[in-house]
Amino acid sequence: MTRTALRLVTADLDAYEADRQARLDLQARYEEALLSWDRLEMARIEALAADYDTRHPGETPVLAGLEHIDYPAAA
């Protein structure tokens, strides 16, 4: 493998890891906002997640799979 090819593979792996970490961070922040019932933070994260989903078509939506979280009772 040439150095150029190795650099390209490394860059692709770095980009993949950064995307994966961004998804996990958004999911964790949303989970915290849900549990504290912080509606403003939830709206912010939903907007960020929608932007991420738009830039990554064909992938599973960022906030999909969070149905397991129990919503706190409304005050």
Short mmCIF file of C-alpha atoms in Angstrom, two decimals:
data_model
loop_
_atom_site.label_atom_id
_atom_site.label_comp_id
_atom_site.label_asym_id
_atom_site.label_seq_id
_atom_site.Cartn_x
_atom_site.Cartn_y
_atom_site.Cartn_z
CA MET A 1 0.00 0.00 0.00
CA THR A 2 1.40 3.37 -0.95
CA ARG A 3 1.74 6.18 1.52
CA THR A 4 -0.98 8.16 -0.25
CA ALA A 5 -3.39 5.23 -0.08
CA LEU A 6 -2.54 4.72 3.58
CA ARG A 7 -3.22 8.39 4.30
CA LEU A 8 -6.57 8.20 2.51
CA VAL A 9 -7.59 5.10 4.48
CA THR A 10 -6.50 6.74 7.73
CA ALA A 11 -8.46 9.91 6.88
CA ASP A 12 -11.56 7.84 6.08
CA LEU A 13 -11.27 5.96 9.37
CA ASP A 14 -10.81 9.22 11.28
CA ALA A 15 -13.89 10.72 9.59
CA TYR A 16 -15.92 7.59 10.36
CA GLU A 17 -14.89 7.67 14.02
CA ALA A 18 -15.70 11.40 14.29
CA ASP A 19 -19.17 10.80 12.79
CA ARG A 20 -19.79 7.88 15.14
CA GLN A 21 -18.74 9.96 18.14
CA ALA A 22 -20.96 12.86 17.05
CA ARG A 23 -23.97 10.50 16.84
CA LEU A 24 -23.26 9.07 20.28
CA ASP A 25 -22.82 12.55 21.79
CA LEU A 26 -26.13 13.77 20.37
CA GLN A 27 -27.90 10.65 21.61
CA ALA A 28 -26.42 11.02 25.11
CA ARG A 29 -27.30 14.73 25.28
CA TYR A 30 -30.85 14.00 24.14
CA GLU A 31 -31.23 11.26 26.72
CA GLU A 32 -30.13 13.65 29.48
CA ALA A 33 -32.52 16.34 28.24
CA LEU A 34 -35.37 13.84 28.17
CA LEU A 35 -34.70 12.64 31.68
CA SER A 36 -34.51 16.19 33.03
CA TRP A 37 -37.44 17.22 30.82
CA ASP A 38 -35.45 20.17 29.45
CA ARG A 39 -37.63 21.02 26.46
CA LEU A 40 -35.37 23.81 25.18
CA GLU A 41 -32.33 21.51 25.12
CA MET A 42 -34.43 18.78 23.50
CA ALA A 43 -35.41 21.18 20.71
CA ARG A 44 -31.78 22.23 20.21
CA ILE A 45 -30.61 18.63 19.96
CA GLU A 46 -33.47 17.70 17.64
CA ALA A 47 -32.37 20.53 15.31
CA LEU A 48 -28.74 19.36 15.44
CA ALA A 49 -29.83 15.78 14.82
CA ALA A 50 -32.00 16.84 11.86
CA ASP A 51 -29.02 18.70 10.39
CA TYR A 52 -26.79 15.65 10.88
CA ASP A 53 -29.41 13.37 9.32
CA THR A 54 -29.70 15.70 6.31
CA ARG A 55 -25.95 15.59 5.75
CA HIS A 56 -25.89 11.77 6.08
CA PRO A 57 -28.79 10.47 3.96
CA GLY A 58 -29.45 6.76 4.03
CA GLU A 59 -28.22 6.28 7.59
CA THR A 60 -30.43 5.48 10.54
CA PRO A 61 -31.67 8.77 12.04
CA VAL A 62 -29.59 9.92 15.01
CA LEU A 63 -32.47 9.92 17.51
CA ALA A 64 -33.98 6.64 16.32
CA GLY A 65 -33.92 3.93 18.93
CA LEU A 66 -34.41 6.17 21.94
CA GLU A 67 -37.94 4.90 22.48
CA HIS A 68 -36.70 2.87 25.44
CA ILE A 69 -36.39 6.02 27.56
CA ASP A 70 -39.18 6.54 30.04
CA TYR A 71 -40.49 10.07 29.79
CA PRO A 72 -40.87 11.81 33.13
CA ALA A 73 -44.37 12.78 34.14
CA ALA A 74 -45.32 16.27 33.06
CA ALA A 75 -45.50 18.72 35.94
#
